[in-house]
Tab-separated table of C-alpha atoms in Angstrom:
chain	number	residue	atom	x	y	z
H	38	MET	CA	2.832	-29.778	-90.359
H	39	ALA	CA	4.997	-31.441	-87.693
H	40	PHE	CA	8.738	-30.936	-87.796
H	41	THR	CA	11.401	-33.505	-88.556
H	42	ASN	CA	15.105	-33.115	-87.832
H	43	VAL	CA	15.782	-33.080	-91.563
H	44	ALA	CA	13.330	-30.222	-92.065
H	45	LEU	CA	14.807	-28.281	-89.172
H	46	ASN	CA	18.334	-28.610	-90.513
H	47	ALA	CA	17.118	-27.429	-93.939
H	48	LEU	CA	15.838	-24.098	-92.627
H	49	LYS	CA	18.065	-21.273	-93.876
H	50	PRO	CA	18.348	-17.671	-92.628
H	51	LYS	CA	16.761	-14.784	-94.512
H	52	GLU	CA	17.059	-11.022	-94.376
H	53	LYS	CA	14.315	-10.946	-91.752
H	54	SER	CA	13.433	-13.444	-89.063
H	55	TYR	CA	10.636	-15.881	-89.830
H	56	LYS	CA	8.687	-18.614	-88.033
H	57	ARG	CA	7.817	-22.240	-88.774
H	58	ALA	CA	5.218	-24.045	-86.682
H	59	ASP	CA	5.421	-27.555	-85.217
H	60	GLU	CA	2.354	-28.661	-83.191
H	61	ARG	CA	0.267	-27.464	-80.219
H	62	GLY	CA	1.793	-24.003	-79.984
H	63	LEU	CA	5.423	-24.994	-80.505
H	64	TYR	CA	7.298	-23.214	-83.266
H	65	ILE	CA	10.819	-22.238	-84.282
H	66	GLU	CA	12.024	-18.759	-85.180
H	67	VAL	CA	14.901	-18.473	-87.631
H	68	MET	CA	16.994	-15.340	-87.132
H	69	PRO	CA	18.998	-13.518	-89.864
H	70	SER	CA	22.136	-14.609	-88.027
H	71	GLY	CA	21.173	-18.232	-88.611
H	72	SER	CA	20.121	-18.971	-85.007
H	73	LYS	CA	17.063	-21.194	-84.684
H	74	LEU	CA	15.130	-20.459	-81.470
H	75	TRP	CA	12.379	-22.585	-79.970
H	76	ARG	CA	9.229	-20.680	-78.946
H	77	PHE	CA	6.000	-21.765	-77.342
H	78	LYS	CA	2.813	-19.729	-77.732
H	79	TYR	CA	0.001	-20.195	-75.237
H	80	ARG	CA	-2.973	-18.437	-73.649
H	81	LEU	CA	-3.601	-18.127	-69.917
H	82	TYR	CA	-6.689	-16.403	-68.529
H	83	GLY	CA	-7.402	-14.966	-71.982
H	84	VAL	CA	-3.923	-13.440	-72.391
H	85	GLU	CA	-1.609	-14.629	-75.149
H	86	LYS	CA	1.958	-15.292	-73.973
H	87	ARG	CA	5.214	-16.728	-75.284
H	88	GLN	CA	7.990	-18.722	-73.749
H	89	SER	CA	11.485	-19.488	-75.011
H	90	PHE	CA	12.849	-23.051	-74.819
H	91	GLY	CA	16.372	-22.416	-76.078
H	92	ARG	CA	18.351	-22.827	-79.284
H	93	PHE	CA	18.270	-25.675	-81.820
H	94	PRO	CA	20.202	-27.994	-82.043
H	95	GLU	CA	21.367	-27.546	-78.393
H	96	VAL	CA	17.719	-28.186	-77.493
H	97	SER	CA	16.605	-31.040	-79.718
H	98	LEU	CA	13.176	-31.450	-81.274
H	99	ALA	CA	12.280	-34.138	-78.751
H	100	GLU	CA	13.414	-31.974	-75.816
H	101	ALA	CA	11.455	-28.967	-77.113
H	102	ARG	CA	8.284	-31.064	-77.383
H	103	LYS	CA	8.827	-32.373	-73.843
H	104	LEU	CA	9.153	-28.828	-72.541
H	105	ARG	CA	5.975	-27.877	-74.411
H	106	ASP	CA	4.045	-30.771	-72.861
H	107	GLU	CA	5.282	-29.859	-69.373
H	108	ALA	CA	4.237	-26.247	-69.955
H	109	LYS	CA	0.770	-27.335	-71.102
H	110	ALA	CA	0.366	-29.396	-67.937
H	111	LEU	CA	1.123	-26.300	-65.842
H	112	ILE	CA	-1.352	-24.243	-67.890
H	113	SER	CA	-4.028	-26.861	-67.259
H	114	ALA	CA	-3.377	-26.403	-63.545
H	115	GLY	CA	-3.767	-22.627	-63.874
H	116	ARG	CA	-0.041	-21.907	-63.503
H	117	ASP	CA	2.086	-19.793	-65.840
H	118	PRO	CA	4.975	-21.906	-67.240
H	119	ALA	CA	7.097	-18.838	-68.011
H	120	ILE	CA	6.906	-17.658	-64.383
H	121	GLU	CA	7.501	-21.172	-63.065
H	122	ARG	CA	10.604	-21.589	-65.208
H	123	ARG	CA	11.953	-18.172	-64.238
H	124	GLN	CA	11.509	-19.001	-60.555
H	125	ALA	CA	13.215	-22.359	-61.019
H	126	LYS	CA	16.218	-20.618	-62.586
H	127	LEU	CA	16.386	-18.172	-59.683
H	128	VAL	CA	16.262	-21.011	-57.153
H	129	ALA	CA	18.983	-22.897	-59.058
H	130	ALA	CA	21.170	-19.780	-59.175
H	131	LEU	CA	20.621	-19.108	-55.471
H	132	THR	CA	21.421	-22.723	-54.633
H	133	ALA	CA	24.622	-22.587	-56.639
H	134	GLU	CA	25.705	-19.409	-54.837
H	135	THR	CA	24.691	-20.673	-51.379
H	136	THR	CA	27.791	-22.667	-50.568
H	137	PHE	CA	28.543	-24.475	-47.343
H	138	ASN	CA	31.207	-21.862	-46.643
H	139	SER	CA	28.832	-18.898	-46.963
H	140	VAL	CA	26.095	-20.534	-44.870
H	141	ALA	CA	28.589	-21.636	-42.212
H	142	ARG	CA	29.990	-18.107	-41.924
H	143	GLU	CA	26.480	-16.692	-41.667
H	144	PHE	CA	25.760	-19.219	-38.904
H	145	ILE	CA	28.942	-18.188	-37.054
H	146	GLU	CA	27.962	-14.512	-37.387
H	147	LYS	CA	24.605	-15.383	-35.828
H	148	MET	CA	26.407	-17.115	-32.956
H	149	ALA	CA	28.400	-13.933	-32.347
H	150	ALA	CA	25.234	-11.798	-32.477
H	151	ASP	CA	23.619	-14.167	-29.959
H	152	GLY	CA	26.422	-13.440	-27.514
H	153	ARG	CA	28.418	-16.656	-27.761
H	154	ALA	CA	31.910	-16.508	-26.272
H	155	GLN	CA	34.746	-15.404	-28.538
H	156	THR	CA	36.528	-18.686	-27.878
H	157	THR	CA	33.471	-20.513	-29.253
H	158	ILE	CA	33.447	-18.290	-32.345
H	159	ASP	CA	37.172	-18.828	-32.923
H	160	LYS	CA	36.794	-22.593	-32.523
H	161	SER	CA	33.909	-22.653	-35.033
H	162	LEU	CA	36.006	-20.762	-37.576
H	163	TRP	CA	38.768	-23.303	-36.998
H	164	PHE	CA	36.338	-26.185	-37.615
H	165	LEU	CA	35.279	-24.530	-40.882
H	166	GLU	CA	38.917	-24.286	-41.928
H	167	GLN	CA	39.285	-28.068	-41.434
H	168	LEU	CA	36.340	-28.688	-43.785
H	169	LYS	CA	37.839	-27.266	-46.993
H	170	PRO	CA	36.360	-29.974	-49.296
H	171	LEU	CA	32.833	-28.919	-48.265
H	172	GLN	CA	33.338	-25.155	-48.485
H	173	PRO	CA	32.667	-24.620	-52.246
H	174	LEU	CA	29.742	-27.073	-52.479
H	175	PRO	CA	26.114	-25.812	-52.693
H	176	VAL	CA	24.703	-26.485	-49.251
H	177	GLY	CA	21.450	-27.883	-50.627
H	178	GLN	CA	23.263	-30.477	-52.739
H	179	ILE	CA	25.675	-31.906	-50.175
H	180	ARG	CA	25.160	-35.623	-49.513
H	181	PRO	CA	26.162	-37.738	-46.493
H	182	ALA	CA	28.958	-39.226	-48.630
H	183	ASP	CA	30.421	-35.727	-49.188
H	184	VAL	CA	30.437	-35.005	-45.453
H	185	LEU	CA	31.891	-38.413	-44.599
H	186	ALA	CA	34.710	-37.976	-47.118
H	187	ALA	CA	35.658	-34.618	-45.563
H	188	LEU	CA	35.581	-36.087	-42.048
H	189	LYS	CA	37.564	-39.181	-43.037
H	190	ARG	CA	40.223	-36.856	-44.454
H	191	ILE	CA	40.607	-35.362	-40.958
H	192	GLU	CA	40.444	-38.767	-39.295
H	193	ALA	CA	43.223	-40.086	-41.565
H	194	GLN	CA	45.542	-37.572	-39.913
H	195	GLY	CA	44.885	-39.199	-36.547
H	196	LYS	CA	42.685	-36.281	-35.416
H	197	TYR	CA	39.818	-38.416	-34.142
H	198	GLU	CA	38.433	-35.879	-31.670
H	199	THR	CA	38.668	-33.098	-34.271
H	200	ALA	CA	36.750	-35.234	-36.793
H	201	ARG	CA	34.047	-35.940	-34.226
H	202	ARG	CA	33.648	-32.286	-33.297
H	203	CYS	CA	33.688	-31.223	-36.972
H	204	ARG	CA	30.772	-33.593	-37.612
H	205	SER	CA	28.858	-31.891	-34.829
H	206	PHE	CA	29.687	-28.471	-36.290
H	207	VAL	CA	28.538	-29.535	-39.774
H	208	SER	CA	25.281	-30.774	-38.261
H	209	ARG	CA	24.655	-27.422	-36.560
H	210	VAL	CA	25.324	-25.560	-39.820
H	211	PHE	CA	22.856	-27.759	-41.680
H	212	ARG	CA	20.172	-27.344	-39.037
H	213	PHE	CA	20.602	-23.598	-39.570
H	214	ALA	CA	20.425	-24.087	-43.359
H	215	VAL	CA	17.210	-26.099	-43.003
H	216	ALA	CA	15.702	-23.453	-40.725
H	217	THR	CA	16.527	-20.743	-43.295
H	218	LEU	CA	15.112	-22.812	-46.186
H	219	ARG	CA	18.418	-23.439	-47.947
H	220	ALA	CA	18.615	-27.162	-47.321
H	221	GLU	CA	16.054	-29.893	-46.846
H	222	ASN	CA	17.878	-32.093	-44.342
H	223	ASP	CA	21.021	-32.584	-42.280
H	224	PRO	CA	23.319	-35.066	-44.081
H	225	ALA	CA	25.652	-35.198	-41.065
H	226	ALA	CA	22.926	-36.583	-38.792
H	227	VAL	CA	23.100	-40.070	-40.317
H	228	LEU	CA	26.875	-40.231	-39.748
H	229	ARG	CA	26.693	-40.735	-35.986
H	230	GLY	CA	28.784	-43.802	-35.273
H	231	ALA	CA	30.644	-43.610	-38.590
H	232	LEU	CA	33.801	-42.144	-37.058
H	233	ARG	CA	36.311	-43.654	-34.673
H	234	THR	CA	35.667	-42.842	-31.026
H	235	PRO	CA	38.672	-40.997	-29.569
H	236	LYS	CA	40.070	-42.086	-26.241
H	237	THR	CA	39.198	-39.647	-23.494
H	238	LYS	CA	42.222	-37.517	-22.678
H	239	HIS	CA	42.188	-35.401	-19.547
H	240	HIS	CA	44.199	-32.245	-19.037
H	241	ALA	CA	47.532	-33.129	-17.454
H	242	ALA	CA	47.582	-32.144	-13.787
H	243	PHE	CA	49.564	-32.768	-10.630
H	244	GLN	CA	47.714	-34.785	-8.001
H	245	LYS	CA	50.341	-35.037	-5.259
H	246	PRO	CA	50.936	-32.207	-2.749
H	247	GLU	CA	54.725	-32.415	-3.105
H	248	GLN	CA	54.414	-31.900	-6.903
H	249	VAL	CA	52.170	-28.885	-6.346
H	250	ALA	CA	54.650	-27.458	-3.836
H	251	ASP	CA	57.545	-27.654	-6.306
H	252	LEU	CA	55.480	-26.064	-9.070
H	253	LEU	CA	54.328	-23.168	-6.880
H	254	ARG	CA	57.937	-22.393	-5.964
H	255	SER	CA	58.928	-22.571	-9.642
H	256	ILE	CA	56.179	-20.108	-10.558
H	257	ASP	CA	57.384	-17.639	-7.925
H	258	GLU	CA	60.833	-17.760	-9.553
H	259	TYR	CA	59.547	-17.454	-13.140
H	260	PRO	CA	61.940	-15.066	-14.947
H	261	GLY	CA	59.607	-14.019	-17.767
H	262	SER	CA	56.877	-11.372	-17.938
H	263	LEU	CA	55.630	-10.166	-14.547
H	264	ILE	CA	52.031	-10.189	-15.823
H	265	THR	CA	52.418	-13.825	-16.910
H	266	ARG	CA	53.913	-14.732	-13.544
H	267	LEU	CA	51.017	-13.102	-11.677
H	268	ALA	CA	48.496	-14.904	-13.920
H	269	MET	CA	50.144	-18.224	-13.024
H	270	GLN	CA	50.212	-17.302	-9.332
H	271	ILE	CA	46.491	-16.453	-9.330
H	272	ALA	CA	45.329	-19.429	-11.458
H	273	PRO	CA	45.746	-22.151	-8.761
H	274	HIS	CA	43.642	-20.183	-6.268
H	275	VAL	CA	40.565	-19.220	-8.311
H	276	MET	CA	39.872	-22.617	-10.006
H	277	ALA	CA	38.718	-20.878	-13.204
H	278	ARG	CA	39.252	-22.138	-16.722
H	279	PRO	CA	42.267	-20.502	-18.426
H	280	GLY	CA	40.027	-18.703	-20.922
H	281	GLU	CA	37.863	-17.287	-18.150
H	282	LEU	CA	40.940	-15.989	-16.345
H	283	ARG	CA	43.021	-14.592	-19.211
H	284	MET	CA	40.059	-12.597	-20.598
H	285	ALA	CA	39.127	-11.112	-17.217
H	286	ASP	CA	38.299	-7.393	-17.145
H	287	TRP	CA	38.960	-5.120	-14.172
H	288	GLN	CA	35.297	-4.117	-13.980
H	289	GLU	CA	34.425	-7.715	-13.019
H	290	PHE	CA	36.348	-7.508	-9.736
H	291	ASP	CA	35.030	-6.182	-6.437
H	292	LEU	CA	38.125	-6.293	-4.263
H	293	GLU	CA	36.414	-4.589	-1.331
H	294	ASN	CA	33.871	-7.394	-1.092
H	295	ALA	CA	36.282	-10.095	-2.317
H	296	LYS	CA	34.241	-11.174	-5.345
H	297	TRP	CA	34.948	-11.834	-9.010
H	298	ARG	CA	31.840	-11.932	-11.206
H	299	ILE	CA	32.456	-13.714	-14.534
H	300	PRO	CA	29.761	-12.854	-17.142
H	301	ALA	CA	27.704	-15.610	-18.742
H	302	GLU	CA	29.089	-15.091	-22.253
H	303	ARG	CA	32.546	-16.162	-21.103
H	304	MET	CA	31.404	-19.223	-19.175
H	305	LYS	CA	31.276	-22.673	-20.745
H	306	MET	CA	27.771	-23.296	-19.381
H	307	ARG	CA	26.543	-19.809	-20.415
H	308	LYS	CA	25.666	-18.852	-16.837
H	309	PRO	CA	27.300	-16.071	-14.783
H	310	HIS	CA	29.721	-17.316	-12.154
H	311	LEU	CA	30.789	-15.737	-8.867
H	312	VAL	CA	34.248	-16.534	-7.487
H	313	PRO	CA	35.217	-15.817	-3.852
H	314	LEU	CA	38.588	-14.060	-3.615
H	315	SER	CA	40.981	-15.106	-0.881
H	316	ARG	CA	43.312	-12.644	0.811
H	317	GLN	CA	46.184	-14.010	-1.277
H	318	VAL	CA	44.352	-13.459	-4.585
H	319	ILE	CA	43.401	-9.915	-3.585
H	320	ALA	CA	47.066	-9.191	-2.815
H	321	TYR	CA	48.119	-10.493	-6.228
H	322	LEU	CA	45.397	-8.408	-7.913
H	323	ARG	CA	46.424	-5.236	-6.087
H	324	GLU	CA	49.977	-5.785	-7.319
H	325	LEU	CA	48.685	-6.424	-10.821
H	326	ALA	CA	46.465	-3.313	-10.743
H	327	GLN	CA	49.582	-1.157	-10.605
H	328	LEU	CA	50.645	-2.684	-13.934
H	329	THR	CA	47.407	-3.064	-15.924
H	330	GLY	CA	44.584	-1.376	-13.967
H	331	PRO	CA	42.241	0.200	-13.305
H	332	THR	CA	40.322	-0.560	-16.543
H	333	GLY	CA	40.563	-2.970	-19.453
H	334	PHE	CA	41.997	-6.458	-19.496
H	335	VAL	CA	43.545	-7.658	-16.278
H	336	PHE	CA	45.983	-9.785	-18.299
H	337	PRO	CA	46.601	-7.916	-21.574
H	338	ALA	CA	48.587	-9.295	-24.483
H	339	PHE	CA	52.313	-8.623	-24.564
H	340	HIS	CA	52.241	-6.380	-27.669
H	341	THR	CA	48.889	-4.621	-27.212
H	342	TRP	CA	46.555	-3.936	-24.310
H	343	LYS	CA	43.574	-4.034	-26.666
H	344	ARG	CA	43.588	-7.837	-26.592
H	345	PRO	CA	43.836	-10.314	-23.737
H	346	MET	CA	46.760	-12.588	-23.067
H	347	SER	CA	47.148	-15.420	-25.597
H	348	GLU	CA	45.553	-18.741	-24.714
H	349	ASN	CA	48.980	-20.391	-24.967
H	350	THR	CA	50.896	-17.964	-22.742
H	351	MET	CA	50.600	-19.831	-19.443
H	352	ASN	CA	51.218	-23.231	-21.023
H	353	GLN	CA	54.283	-21.898	-22.811
H	354	ALA	CA	55.534	-20.526	-19.507
H	355	LEU	CA	55.124	-23.968	-17.934
H	356	ARG	CA	57.188	-25.465	-20.771
H	357	ARG	CA	59.917	-22.839	-20.241
H	358	MET	CA	59.972	-23.876	-16.591
H	359	GLY	CA	60.595	-27.479	-17.637
H	360	TYR	CA	57.136	-29.000	-17.230
H	361	THR	CA	55.945	-31.045	-20.225
H	362	LYS	CA	52.401	-31.044	-21.585
H	363	ASP	CA	51.979	-34.561	-20.178
H	364	GLU	CA	52.861	-33.353	-16.672
H	365	MET	CA	50.953	-30.113	-16.150
H	366	THR	CA	48.775	-27.630	-18.041
H	367	ALA	CA	47.158	-24.334	-17.071
H	368	HIS	CA	43.776	-26.071	-17.203
H	369	GLY	CA	45.154	-28.821	-14.967
H	370	TRP	CA	44.951	-26.584	-11.877
H	371	ARG	CA	41.211	-27.248	-11.835
H	372	ALA	CA	41.774	-30.991	-11.604
H	373	THR	CA	44.431	-30.440	-8.934
H	374	ALA	CA	42.032	-28.345	-6.835
H	375	SER	CA	39.190	-30.816	-7.310
H	376	THR	CA	41.340	-33.774	-6.282
H	377	LEU	CA	42.956	-32.226	-3.207
H	378	LEU	CA	39.813	-30.465	-1.967
H	379	ASN	CA	37.800	-33.679	-2.226
H	380	GLU	CA	40.531	-35.708	-0.595
H	381	SER	CA	40.700	-33.250	2.308
H	382	GLY	CA	37.246	-34.384	3.394
H	383	LYS	CA	36.555	-30.857	4.642
H	384	TRP	CA	34.181	-29.563	2.014
H	385	ASN	CA	30.805	-30.469	0.591
H	386	GLU	CA	31.287	-32.013	-2.839
H	387	ASP	CA	28.586	-29.713	-4.245
H	388	ALA	CA	30.460	-26.642	-2.979
H	389	ILE	CA	33.567	-27.830	-4.807
H	390	GLU	CA	31.558	-28.399	-7.984
H	391	ARG	CA	30.035	-24.913	-7.733
H	392	SER	CA	33.496	-23.362	-7.463
H	393	LEU	CA	34.538	-25.310	-10.559
H	394	ALA	CA	31.350	-24.075	-12.329
H	395	HIS	CA	30.369	-27.616	-13.182
H	396	THR	CA	26.813	-28.603	-14.073
H	397	ASP	CA	25.476	-31.522	-12.047
H	398	ARG	CA	25.383	-34.582	-14.305
H	399	ASN	CA	22.413	-35.903	-12.374
H	400	GLN	CA	19.624	-33.754	-13.842
H	401	ILE	CA	17.150	-34.462	-11.049
H	402	ARG	CA	19.707	-33.691	-8.378
H	403	GLY	CA	20.791	-30.598	-10.289
H	404	THR	CA	17.194	-29.367	-10.371
H	405	TYR	CA	16.728	-29.622	-6.616
H	406	SER	CA	20.265	-28.675	-5.551
H	407	ARG	CA	19.908	-24.963	-6.170
H	408	GLY	CA	22.055	-23.555	-3.368
H	409	THR	CA	25.227	-21.749	-4.288
H	410	TYR	CA	27.012	-22.803	-1.068
H	411	TRP	CA	28.435	-19.288	-1.047
H	412	ASN	CA	29.456	-19.091	2.614
H	413	GLU	CA	31.097	-22.500	2.502
H	414	ARG	CA	32.828	-21.607	-0.754
H	415	VAL	CA	34.240	-18.407	0.801
H	416	ASP	CA	35.733	-20.466	3.627
H	417	MET	CA	36.912	-23.144	1.203
H	418	HIS	CA	38.718	-20.712	-1.104
H	419	GLN	CA	40.521	-19.130	1.858
H	420	TRP	CA	41.473	-22.567	3.216
H	421	TRP	CA	42.680	-23.605	-0.242
H	422	SER	CA	44.863	-20.485	-0.609
H	423	ASP	CA	46.282	-21.008	2.889
H	424	TYR	CA	47.022	-24.625	2.036
H	425	LEU	CA	48.779	-23.655	-1.228
H	426	ASP	CA	50.896	-21.165	0.732
H	427	GLN	CA	51.750	-23.883	3.220
H	428	LEU	CA	52.868	-26.186	0.410
H	429	ARG	CA	54.872	-23.470	-1.331
H	430	ASN	CA	56.598	-22.443	1.882
H	431	GLY	CA	57.674	-26.007	2.613
H	432	GLY	CA	55.367	-26.584	5.579
H	433	ALA	CA	54.292	-30.037	6.700
H	434	LEU	CA	51.922	-31.702	4.272
H	435	ILE	CA	48.414	-32.102	5.631
H	436	SER	CA	47.267	-35.695	5.965
H	437	PHE	CA	43.832	-36.210	4.494
H	438	ASP	CA	43.387	-39.681	6.000
H	439	ASP	CA	42.084	-38.462	9.363
H	440	THR	CA	40.699	-34.942	9.469
H	441	VAL	CA	37.766	-32.843	10.649
H	442	ASP	CA	35.188	-31.173	8.430
H	443	PRO	CA	33.853	-27.616	9.013
H	444	THR	CA	30.958	-28.937	11.147
H	445	GLY	CA	33.381	-30.503	13.608
H	446	GLN	CA	32.497	-34.073	12.641
H	447	LYS	CA	35.481	-36.365	12.326
H	448	VAL	CA	35.724	-38.405	9.125
H	449	VAL	CA	38.029	-41.371	8.700
H	450	ASN	CA	38.699	-40.770	5.001
H	451	LEU	CA	37.065	-39.611	1.774
H	452	ALA	CA	35.618	-43.014	0.923
H	453	ALA	CA	33.904	-43.236	4.318
H	454	ARG	CA	32.543	-39.704	3.884
H	455	ARG	CA	31.042	-40.564	0.491
H	456	GLU	CA	29.574	-43.794	1.852
H	457	ARG	CA	27.953	-41.883	4.716
H	458	ARG	CA	26.511	-39.341	2.242
H	459	LEU	CA	25.038	-42.125	0.118
H	460	ARG	CA	23.390	-43.705	3.155
H	461	GLY	CA	21.909	-40.329	4.102
């Protein structure tokens, strides 16, 4: 006889548990404690089995019958409802424990195992720290609206570039989650265009020879750490990114053959880079070797030689010397070298780009322009160091309006040189 709610409520406990049947295998078991538990009895492949649906009245009569009908549908399809429900609970538990924070950290650990640069790892951890609202959420349940709210929180602080890069980081984490079967899609992908586009801001850099001359003299007179001073003296000559320079290891340098080989994992483009060393740079390095060589970091941290110099050390030194962040940065030496070398009209533009470790933006040209321009770059780096010495020592400034390139061909100015290259 089918149950009614009145009949269910009337069931009283006894000394021993007892059962009362509803319909189609559903029944309730009344325990001596007074608990009333829903059970479902069924047969699958000739084996009698039971499944629990929960406690009455938390699970109502209608809900118990719905669960029974769903179980019968699975049985008709040859599937065991008890196993299916147990697996669903495991998936739900795993989903609840698989938060954005845990998946993101696993993704960052994978990046480290894949050999990504430490600066990239540190930056990813910093992005994760900016995304606190997403950290406790189950990664498989995060919606585009959740991601947008977290990004808008960053954007509201005026950090437009940070918000944009955080969106990209979130997208990479979700692609990893999808690949590892913990999410079905990337909710950050649909948010392209939803954030404000930051204005492009270049690293502050001096462009005029007389400014460079004053700065070089100021560096020579820097009263702080000798290691910091030598780092700032070397930086203008080698055209490397500050991170590539400050993390340099002595084993990367071949002073006899005047070469510095930077490994791929420390390069922005993930390709090894070879830097020609001028006589001036070699002299600085030999002086530095007496302080920090012959092994380990070339520019160790102030308090411990187990870590490299801080990424802010050279910029802080520039501030102590009176140069603001809007005037000059350690990274700005690359722009200074690019500007003055191009304006000199002496050097192939591709050779300059190779020394800056830039990837050609023109993909077709980049494919066919495979030369490293090594010999020209050796000459160029020595010329550049000589020119910096000339500026620092107060020599006459070289005019770039009418000069001669290494082939002996006179060029009127940089614009004419570029126009001639385009015609060719």
